[in-house]
PDB file of C-alpha atoms in Angstrom:
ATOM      1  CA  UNK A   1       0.000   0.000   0.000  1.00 71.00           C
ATOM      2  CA  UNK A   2       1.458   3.761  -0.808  1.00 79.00           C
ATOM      3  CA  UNK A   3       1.527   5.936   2.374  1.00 90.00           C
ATOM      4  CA  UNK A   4       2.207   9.705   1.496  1.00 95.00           C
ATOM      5  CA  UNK A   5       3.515  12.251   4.423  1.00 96.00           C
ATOM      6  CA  UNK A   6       3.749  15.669   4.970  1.00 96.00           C
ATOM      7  CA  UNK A   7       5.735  16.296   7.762  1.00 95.00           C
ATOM      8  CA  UNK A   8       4.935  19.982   7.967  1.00 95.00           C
ATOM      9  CA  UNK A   9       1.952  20.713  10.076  1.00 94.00           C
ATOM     10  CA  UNK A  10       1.608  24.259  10.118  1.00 96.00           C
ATOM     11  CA  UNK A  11       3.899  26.478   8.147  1.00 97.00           C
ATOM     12  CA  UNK A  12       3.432  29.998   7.953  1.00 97.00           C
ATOM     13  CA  UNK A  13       4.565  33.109   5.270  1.00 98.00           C
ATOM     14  CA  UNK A  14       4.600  36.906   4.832  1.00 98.00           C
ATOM     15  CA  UNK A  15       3.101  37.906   1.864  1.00 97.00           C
ATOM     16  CA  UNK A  16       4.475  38.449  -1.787  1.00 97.00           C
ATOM     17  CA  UNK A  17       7.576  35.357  -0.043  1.00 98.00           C
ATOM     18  CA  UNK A  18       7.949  32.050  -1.108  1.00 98.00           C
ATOM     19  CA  UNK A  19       7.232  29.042   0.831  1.00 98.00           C
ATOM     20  CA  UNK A  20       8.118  25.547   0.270  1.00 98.00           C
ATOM     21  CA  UNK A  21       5.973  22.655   1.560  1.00 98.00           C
ATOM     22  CA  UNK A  22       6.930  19.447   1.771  1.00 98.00           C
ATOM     23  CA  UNK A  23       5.915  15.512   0.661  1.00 98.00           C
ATOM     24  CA  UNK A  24       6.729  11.893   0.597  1.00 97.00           C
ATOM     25  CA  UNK A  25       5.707   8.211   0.133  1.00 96.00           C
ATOM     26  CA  UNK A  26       6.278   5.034  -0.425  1.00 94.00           C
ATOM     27  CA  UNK A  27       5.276   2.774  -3.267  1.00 90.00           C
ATOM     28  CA  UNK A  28       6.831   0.133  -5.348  1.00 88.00           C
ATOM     29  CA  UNK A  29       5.241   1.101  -8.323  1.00 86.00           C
ATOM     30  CA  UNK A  30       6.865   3.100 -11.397  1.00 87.00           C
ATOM     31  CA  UNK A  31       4.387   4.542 -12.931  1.00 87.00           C
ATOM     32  CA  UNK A  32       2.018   6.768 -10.883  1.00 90.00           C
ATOM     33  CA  UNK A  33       0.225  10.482 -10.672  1.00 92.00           C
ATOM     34  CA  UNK A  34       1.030  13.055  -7.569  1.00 94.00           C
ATOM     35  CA  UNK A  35      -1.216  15.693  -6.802  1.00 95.00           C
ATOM     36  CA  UNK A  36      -1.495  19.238  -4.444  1.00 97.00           C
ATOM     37  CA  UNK A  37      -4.763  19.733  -2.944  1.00 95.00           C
ATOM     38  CA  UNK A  38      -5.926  23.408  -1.480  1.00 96.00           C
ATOM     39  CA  UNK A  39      -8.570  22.682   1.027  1.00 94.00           C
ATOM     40  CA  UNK A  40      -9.422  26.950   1.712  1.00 93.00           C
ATOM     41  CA  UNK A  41     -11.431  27.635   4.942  1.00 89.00           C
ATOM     42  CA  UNK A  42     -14.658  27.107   2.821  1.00 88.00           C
ATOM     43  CA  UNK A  43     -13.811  23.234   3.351  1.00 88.00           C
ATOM     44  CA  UNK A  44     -13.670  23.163  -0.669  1.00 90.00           C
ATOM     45  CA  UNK A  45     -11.224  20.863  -1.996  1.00 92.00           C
ATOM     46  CA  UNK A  46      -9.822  22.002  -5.154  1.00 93.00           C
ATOM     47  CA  UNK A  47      -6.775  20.858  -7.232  1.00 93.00           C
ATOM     48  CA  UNK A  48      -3.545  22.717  -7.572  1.00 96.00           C
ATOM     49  CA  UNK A  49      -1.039  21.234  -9.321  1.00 96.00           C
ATOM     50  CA  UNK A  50      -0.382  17.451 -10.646  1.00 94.00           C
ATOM     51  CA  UNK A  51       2.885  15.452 -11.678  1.00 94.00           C
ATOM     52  CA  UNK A  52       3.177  12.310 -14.023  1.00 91.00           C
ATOM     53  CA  UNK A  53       5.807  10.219 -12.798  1.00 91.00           C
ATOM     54  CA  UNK A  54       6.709   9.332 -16.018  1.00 89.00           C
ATOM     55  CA  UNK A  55       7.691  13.230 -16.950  1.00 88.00           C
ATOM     56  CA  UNK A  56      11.088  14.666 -15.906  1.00 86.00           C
ATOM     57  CA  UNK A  57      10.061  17.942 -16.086  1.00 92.00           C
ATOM     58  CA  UNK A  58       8.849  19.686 -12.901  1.00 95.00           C
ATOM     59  CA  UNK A  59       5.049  20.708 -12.992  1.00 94.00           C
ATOM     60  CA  UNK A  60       4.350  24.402 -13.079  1.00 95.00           C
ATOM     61  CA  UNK A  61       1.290  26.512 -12.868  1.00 94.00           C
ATOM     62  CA  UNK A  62       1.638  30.148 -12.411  1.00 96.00           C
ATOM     63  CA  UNK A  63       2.863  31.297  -8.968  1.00 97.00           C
ATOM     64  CA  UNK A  64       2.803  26.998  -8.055  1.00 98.00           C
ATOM     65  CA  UNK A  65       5.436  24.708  -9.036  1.00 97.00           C
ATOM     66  CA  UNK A  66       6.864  21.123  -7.680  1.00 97.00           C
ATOM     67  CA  UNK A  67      10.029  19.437  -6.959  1.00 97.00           C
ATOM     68  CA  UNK A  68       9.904  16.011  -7.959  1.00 96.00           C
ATOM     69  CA  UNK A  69      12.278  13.756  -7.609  1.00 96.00           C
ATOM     70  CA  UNK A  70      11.351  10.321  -7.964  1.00 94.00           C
ATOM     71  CA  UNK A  71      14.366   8.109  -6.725  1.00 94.00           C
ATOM     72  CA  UNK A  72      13.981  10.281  -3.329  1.00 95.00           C
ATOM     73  CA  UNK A  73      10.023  10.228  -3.502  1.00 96.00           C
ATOM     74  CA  UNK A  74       9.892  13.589  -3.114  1.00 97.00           C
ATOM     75  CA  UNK A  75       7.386  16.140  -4.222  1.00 97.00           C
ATOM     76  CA  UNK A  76       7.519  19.044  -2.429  1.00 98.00           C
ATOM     77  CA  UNK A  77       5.382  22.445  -3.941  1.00 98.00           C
ATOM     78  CA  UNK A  78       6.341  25.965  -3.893  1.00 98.00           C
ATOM     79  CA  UNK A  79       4.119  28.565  -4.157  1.00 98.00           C
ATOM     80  CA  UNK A  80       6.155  31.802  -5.245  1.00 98.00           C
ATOM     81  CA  UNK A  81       4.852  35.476  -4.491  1.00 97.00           C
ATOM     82  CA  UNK A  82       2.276  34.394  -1.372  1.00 98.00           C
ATOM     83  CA  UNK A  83      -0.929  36.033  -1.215  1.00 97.00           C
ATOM     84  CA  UNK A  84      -3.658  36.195   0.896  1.00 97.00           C
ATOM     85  CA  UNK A  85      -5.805  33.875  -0.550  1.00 96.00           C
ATOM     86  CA  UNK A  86      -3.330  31.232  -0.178  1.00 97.00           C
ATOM     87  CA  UNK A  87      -4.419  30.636   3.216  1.00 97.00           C
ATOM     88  CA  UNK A  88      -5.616  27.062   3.381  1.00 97.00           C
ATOM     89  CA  UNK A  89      -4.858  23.487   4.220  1.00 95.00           C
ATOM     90  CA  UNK A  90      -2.569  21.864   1.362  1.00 97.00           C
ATOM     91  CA  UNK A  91      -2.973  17.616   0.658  1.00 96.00           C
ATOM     92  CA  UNK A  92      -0.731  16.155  -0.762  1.00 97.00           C
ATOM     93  CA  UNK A  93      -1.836  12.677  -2.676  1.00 94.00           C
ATOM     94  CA  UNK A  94      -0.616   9.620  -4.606  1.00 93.00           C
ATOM     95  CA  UNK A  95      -2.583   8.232  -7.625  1.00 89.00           C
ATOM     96  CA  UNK A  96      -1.663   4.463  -8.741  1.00 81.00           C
ATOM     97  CA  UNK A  97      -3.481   4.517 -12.082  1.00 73.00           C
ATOM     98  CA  UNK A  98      -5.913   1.355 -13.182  1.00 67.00           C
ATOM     99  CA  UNK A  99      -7.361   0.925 -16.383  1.00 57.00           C
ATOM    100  CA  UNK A 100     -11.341   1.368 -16.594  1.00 52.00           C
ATOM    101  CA  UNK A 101     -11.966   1.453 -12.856  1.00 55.00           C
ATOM    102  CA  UNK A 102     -11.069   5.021 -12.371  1.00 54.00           C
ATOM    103  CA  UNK A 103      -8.023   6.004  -9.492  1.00 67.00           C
ATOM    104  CA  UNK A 104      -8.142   6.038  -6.280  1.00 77.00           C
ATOM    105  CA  UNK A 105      -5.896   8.869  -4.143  1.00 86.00           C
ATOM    106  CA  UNK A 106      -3.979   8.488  -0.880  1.00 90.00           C
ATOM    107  CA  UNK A 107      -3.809  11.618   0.971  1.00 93.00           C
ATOM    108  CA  UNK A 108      -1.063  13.103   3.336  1.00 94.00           C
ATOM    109  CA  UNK A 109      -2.006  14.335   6.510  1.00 93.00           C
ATOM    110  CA  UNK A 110      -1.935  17.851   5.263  1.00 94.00           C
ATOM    111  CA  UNK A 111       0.224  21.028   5.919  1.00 96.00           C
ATOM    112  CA  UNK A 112      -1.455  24.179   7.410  1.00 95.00           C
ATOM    113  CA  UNK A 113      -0.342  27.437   5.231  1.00 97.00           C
ATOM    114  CA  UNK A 114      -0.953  30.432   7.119  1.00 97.00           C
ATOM    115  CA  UNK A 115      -0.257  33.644   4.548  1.00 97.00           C
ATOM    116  CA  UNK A 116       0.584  36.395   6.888  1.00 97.00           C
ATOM    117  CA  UNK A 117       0.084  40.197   6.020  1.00 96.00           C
TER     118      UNK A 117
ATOM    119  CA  UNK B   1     -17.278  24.985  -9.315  1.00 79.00           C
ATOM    120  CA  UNK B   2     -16.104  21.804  -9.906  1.00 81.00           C
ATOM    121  CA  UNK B   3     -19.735  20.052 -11.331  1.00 91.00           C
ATOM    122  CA  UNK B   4     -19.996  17.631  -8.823  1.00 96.00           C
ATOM    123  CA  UNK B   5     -22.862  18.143  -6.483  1.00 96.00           C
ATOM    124  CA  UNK B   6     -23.617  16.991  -3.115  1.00 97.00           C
ATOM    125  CA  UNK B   7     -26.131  17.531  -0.693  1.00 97.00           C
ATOM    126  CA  UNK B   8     -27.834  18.288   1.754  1.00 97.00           C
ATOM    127  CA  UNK B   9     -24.595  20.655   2.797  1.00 95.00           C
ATOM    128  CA  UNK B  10     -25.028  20.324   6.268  1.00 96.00           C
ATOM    129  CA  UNK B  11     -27.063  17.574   8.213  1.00 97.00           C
ATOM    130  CA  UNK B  12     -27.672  17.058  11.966  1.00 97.00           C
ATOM    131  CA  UNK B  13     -29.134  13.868  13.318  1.00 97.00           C
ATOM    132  CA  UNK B  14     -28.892  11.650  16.461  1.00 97.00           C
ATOM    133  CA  UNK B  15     -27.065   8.450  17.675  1.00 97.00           C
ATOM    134  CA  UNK B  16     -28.400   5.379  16.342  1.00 97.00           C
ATOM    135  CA  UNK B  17     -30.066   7.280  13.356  1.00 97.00           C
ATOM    136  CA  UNK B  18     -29.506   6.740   9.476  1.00 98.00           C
ATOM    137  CA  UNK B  19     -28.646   9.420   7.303  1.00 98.00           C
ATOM    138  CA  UNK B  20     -28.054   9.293   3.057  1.00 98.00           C
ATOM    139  CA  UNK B  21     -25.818  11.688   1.543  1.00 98.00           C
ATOM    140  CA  UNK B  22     -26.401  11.988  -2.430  1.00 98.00           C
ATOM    141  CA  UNK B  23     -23.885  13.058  -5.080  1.00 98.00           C
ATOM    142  CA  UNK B  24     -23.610  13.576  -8.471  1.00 98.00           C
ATOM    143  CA  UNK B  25     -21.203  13.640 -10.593  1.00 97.00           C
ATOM    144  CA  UNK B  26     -19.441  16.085 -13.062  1.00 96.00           C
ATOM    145  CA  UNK B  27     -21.307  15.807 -16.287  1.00 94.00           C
ATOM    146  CA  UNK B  28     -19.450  12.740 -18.657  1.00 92.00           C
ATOM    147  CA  UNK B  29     -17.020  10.999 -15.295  1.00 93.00           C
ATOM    148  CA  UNK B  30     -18.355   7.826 -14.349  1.00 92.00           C
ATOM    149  CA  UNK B  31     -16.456   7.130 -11.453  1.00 92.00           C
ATOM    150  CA  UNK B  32     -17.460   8.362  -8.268  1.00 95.00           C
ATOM    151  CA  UNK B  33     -15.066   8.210  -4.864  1.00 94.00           C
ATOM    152  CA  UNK B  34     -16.420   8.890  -1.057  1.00 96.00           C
ATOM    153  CA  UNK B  35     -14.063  10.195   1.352  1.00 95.00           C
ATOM    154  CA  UNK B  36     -14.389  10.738   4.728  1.00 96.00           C
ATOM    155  CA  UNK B  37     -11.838  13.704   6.621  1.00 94.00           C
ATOM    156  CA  UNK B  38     -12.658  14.112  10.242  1.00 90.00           C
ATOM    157  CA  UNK B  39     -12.001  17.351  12.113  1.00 78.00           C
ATOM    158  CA  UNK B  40      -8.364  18.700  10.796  1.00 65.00           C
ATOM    159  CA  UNK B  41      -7.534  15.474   9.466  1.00 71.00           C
ATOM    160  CA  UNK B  42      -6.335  14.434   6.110  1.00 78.00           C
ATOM    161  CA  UNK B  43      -9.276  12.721   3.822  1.00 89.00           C
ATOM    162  CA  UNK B  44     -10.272   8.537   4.524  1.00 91.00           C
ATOM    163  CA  UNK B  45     -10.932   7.161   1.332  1.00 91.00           C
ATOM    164  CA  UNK B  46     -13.771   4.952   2.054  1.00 93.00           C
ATOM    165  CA  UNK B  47     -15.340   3.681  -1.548  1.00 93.00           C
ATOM    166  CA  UNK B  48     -15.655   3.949  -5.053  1.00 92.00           C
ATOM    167  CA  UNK B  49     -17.714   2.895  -7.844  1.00 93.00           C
ATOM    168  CA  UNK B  50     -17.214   2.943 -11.700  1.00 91.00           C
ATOM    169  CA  UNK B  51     -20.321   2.855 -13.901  1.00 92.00           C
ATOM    170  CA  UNK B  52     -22.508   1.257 -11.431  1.00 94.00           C
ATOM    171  CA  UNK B  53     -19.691  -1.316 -10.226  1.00 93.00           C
ATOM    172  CA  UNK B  54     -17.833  -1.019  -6.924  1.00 92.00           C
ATOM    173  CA  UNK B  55     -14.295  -1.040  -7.904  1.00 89.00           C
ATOM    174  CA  UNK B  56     -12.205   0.004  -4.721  1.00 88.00           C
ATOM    175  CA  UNK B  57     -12.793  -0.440  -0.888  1.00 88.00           C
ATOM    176  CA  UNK B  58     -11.198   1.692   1.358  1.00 87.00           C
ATOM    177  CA  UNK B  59     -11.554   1.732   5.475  1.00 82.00           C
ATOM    178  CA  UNK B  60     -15.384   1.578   5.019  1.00 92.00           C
ATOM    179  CA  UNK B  61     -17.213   0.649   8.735  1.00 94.00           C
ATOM    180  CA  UNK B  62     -19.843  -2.294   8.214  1.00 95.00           C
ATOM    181  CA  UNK B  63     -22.452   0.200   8.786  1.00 97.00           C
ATOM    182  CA  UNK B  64     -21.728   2.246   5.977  1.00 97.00           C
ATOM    183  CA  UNK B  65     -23.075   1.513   2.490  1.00 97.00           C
ATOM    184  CA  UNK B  66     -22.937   2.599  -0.876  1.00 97.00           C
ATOM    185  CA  UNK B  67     -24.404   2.291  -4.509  1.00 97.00           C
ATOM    186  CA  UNK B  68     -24.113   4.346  -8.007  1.00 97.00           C
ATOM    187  CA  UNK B  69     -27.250   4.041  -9.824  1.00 97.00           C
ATOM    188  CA  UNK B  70     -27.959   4.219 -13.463  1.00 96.00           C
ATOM    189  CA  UNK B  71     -27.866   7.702 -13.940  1.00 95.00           C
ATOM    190  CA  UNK B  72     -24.329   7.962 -12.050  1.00 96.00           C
ATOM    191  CA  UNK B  73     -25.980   9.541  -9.443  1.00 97.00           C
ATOM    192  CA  UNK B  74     -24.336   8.077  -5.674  1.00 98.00           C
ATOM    193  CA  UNK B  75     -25.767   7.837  -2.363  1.00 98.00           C
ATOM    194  CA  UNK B  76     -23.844   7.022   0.667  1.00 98.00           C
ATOM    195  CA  UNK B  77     -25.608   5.062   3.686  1.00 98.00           C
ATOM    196  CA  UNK B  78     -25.137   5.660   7.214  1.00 98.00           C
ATOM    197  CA  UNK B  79     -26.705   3.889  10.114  1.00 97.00           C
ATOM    198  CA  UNK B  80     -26.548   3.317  13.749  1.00 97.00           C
ATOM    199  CA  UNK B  81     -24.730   6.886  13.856  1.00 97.00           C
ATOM    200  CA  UNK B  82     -22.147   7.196  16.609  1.00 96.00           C
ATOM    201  CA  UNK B  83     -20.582  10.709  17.675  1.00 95.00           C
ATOM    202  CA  UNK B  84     -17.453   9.562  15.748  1.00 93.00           C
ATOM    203  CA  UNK B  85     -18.969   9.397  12.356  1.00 95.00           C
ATOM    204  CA  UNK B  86     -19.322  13.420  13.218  1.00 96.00           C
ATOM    205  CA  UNK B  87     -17.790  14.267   9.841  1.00 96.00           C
ATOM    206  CA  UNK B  88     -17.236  16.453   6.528  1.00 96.00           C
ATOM    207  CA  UNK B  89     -17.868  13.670   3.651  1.00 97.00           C
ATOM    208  CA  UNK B  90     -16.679  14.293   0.131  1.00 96.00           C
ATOM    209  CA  UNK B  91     -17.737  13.192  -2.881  1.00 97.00           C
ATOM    210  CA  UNK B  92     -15.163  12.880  -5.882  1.00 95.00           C
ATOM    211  CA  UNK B  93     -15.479  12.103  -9.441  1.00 94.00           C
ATOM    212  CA  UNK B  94     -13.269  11.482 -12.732  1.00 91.00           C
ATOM    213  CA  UNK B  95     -14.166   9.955 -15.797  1.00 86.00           C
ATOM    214  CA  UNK B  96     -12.060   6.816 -14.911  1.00 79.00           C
ATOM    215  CA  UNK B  97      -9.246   7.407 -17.202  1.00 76.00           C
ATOM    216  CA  UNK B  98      -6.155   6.350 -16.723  1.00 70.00           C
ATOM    217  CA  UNK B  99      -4.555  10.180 -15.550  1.00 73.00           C
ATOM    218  CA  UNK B 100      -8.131  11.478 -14.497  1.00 81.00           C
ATOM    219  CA  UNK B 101      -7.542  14.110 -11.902  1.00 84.00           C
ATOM    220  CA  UNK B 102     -10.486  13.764  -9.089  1.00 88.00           C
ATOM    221  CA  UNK B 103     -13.080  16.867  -8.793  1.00 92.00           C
ATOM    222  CA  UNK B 104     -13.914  17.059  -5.686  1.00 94.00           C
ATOM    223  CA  UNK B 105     -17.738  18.437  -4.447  1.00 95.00           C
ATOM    224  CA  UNK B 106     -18.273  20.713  -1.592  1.00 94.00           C
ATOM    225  CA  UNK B 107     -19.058  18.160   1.147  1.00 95.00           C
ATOM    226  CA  UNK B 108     -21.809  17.197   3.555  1.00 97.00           C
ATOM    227  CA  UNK B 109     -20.882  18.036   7.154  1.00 96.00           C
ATOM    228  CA  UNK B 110     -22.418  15.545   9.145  1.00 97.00           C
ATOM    229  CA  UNK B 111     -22.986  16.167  13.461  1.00 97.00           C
ATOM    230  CA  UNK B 112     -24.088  13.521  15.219  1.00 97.00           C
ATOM    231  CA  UNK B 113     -25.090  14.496  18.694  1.00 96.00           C
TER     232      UNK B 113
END
């Protein structure tokens, strides 16, 4: 079974910095998805960022990007010029892909991002 | 919005009682995942279905239930409520494809007093 951890509880930033937050796990497997979940105060879980395995190239999407590096199992976001907004709970969270039964994600105990004024 | 729809939003009911939370899905996924993520914890995967099928079985209690019906709609069971079951439970969906990201609703909160 893949485990993921986030060994950052709480983490906190001034704005307009850039913060790093950590994440790894444990699988056998070669091929696989990783993900960055922002879970704001409204309790809404919504997607940040994902990684193929597979791709060498670090992920990027505007002010978020990854580290990933595979042999360490490390995939570790950073989310550049901090705003106010970014204020939420981050998941990290492992994807083994299956063919026509849909994926199912394992979720690291999550890192509190406080984004400080 | 992510398309995926659950409700009711917030439901409050009593030890011992039964409660059904409903989702649907974004329009075209037919896989749909139920999580459960207890007060500032990470998220529990609990089930998931895939057209109609159950395809995955997570750390579901006995007294929980599930089913996706023909329409894709799902409903997730609950009976003989304890406190503990006190909850936020999400709904996810993806169309079941091999790199599929999940979209995830906005949860029921469930308090059982």
């Amino acid at each position: 079974a893949q485990t993921v951890t986030q060994s950052q509880p709480e983490m906190s930033v001034q704005e307009a910095e850039t913060v790093t937050l950590s994440c790894t796990y444990d699988t056998s497997e070669n091929n696989y998805y990783l993900f960055w979940y922002k879970q704001p105060p409204s309790r809404q879980m919504i997607l940040v960022i994902r990684q193929e395995a597979y791709k060498q190239q670090n992920a990027t999407e505007n002010r978020f990007s990854v580290n990933f590096q595979k042999a360490a199992k490390s995939f570790s976001l950073k989310i550049s010029d901090s705003q106010l907004g970014d204020t939420a709970m981050y998941f990290c969270a492992f994807m083994k892909p299956h063919n026509n039964a849909g994926n199912m994600l394992t979720f690291g105990g999550g890192t509190r991002l406080m984004v400080k004024p | 919005d992510s398309g995926v729809t659950q409700t009711p939003k917030h439901l409050i009911t009593a030890t011992g009682q039964r409660v059904t939370l409903r989702c649907s899905p974004r329009s075209g996924d037919l896989s749909v995942y139920w999580y459960q993520q207890s007060l500032d914890q990470g998220l529990q995967f609990l089930i998931q279905y895939y057209n109609g099928e159950e395809r995955a079985k997570g750390n579901i209690l006995e007294r929980f239930s599930a089913q996706q019906f023909p329409d894709l709609h799902s409903e997730l069971n609950l009976s003989s409520l304890e406190l503990g079951d006190s909850a936020l439970y999400f709904c996810a969906s993806n169309t079941g494809g091999l790199n599929s990201p999940l979209h995830f609703g906005n949860g029921t909160r469930l308090t059982v007093t």
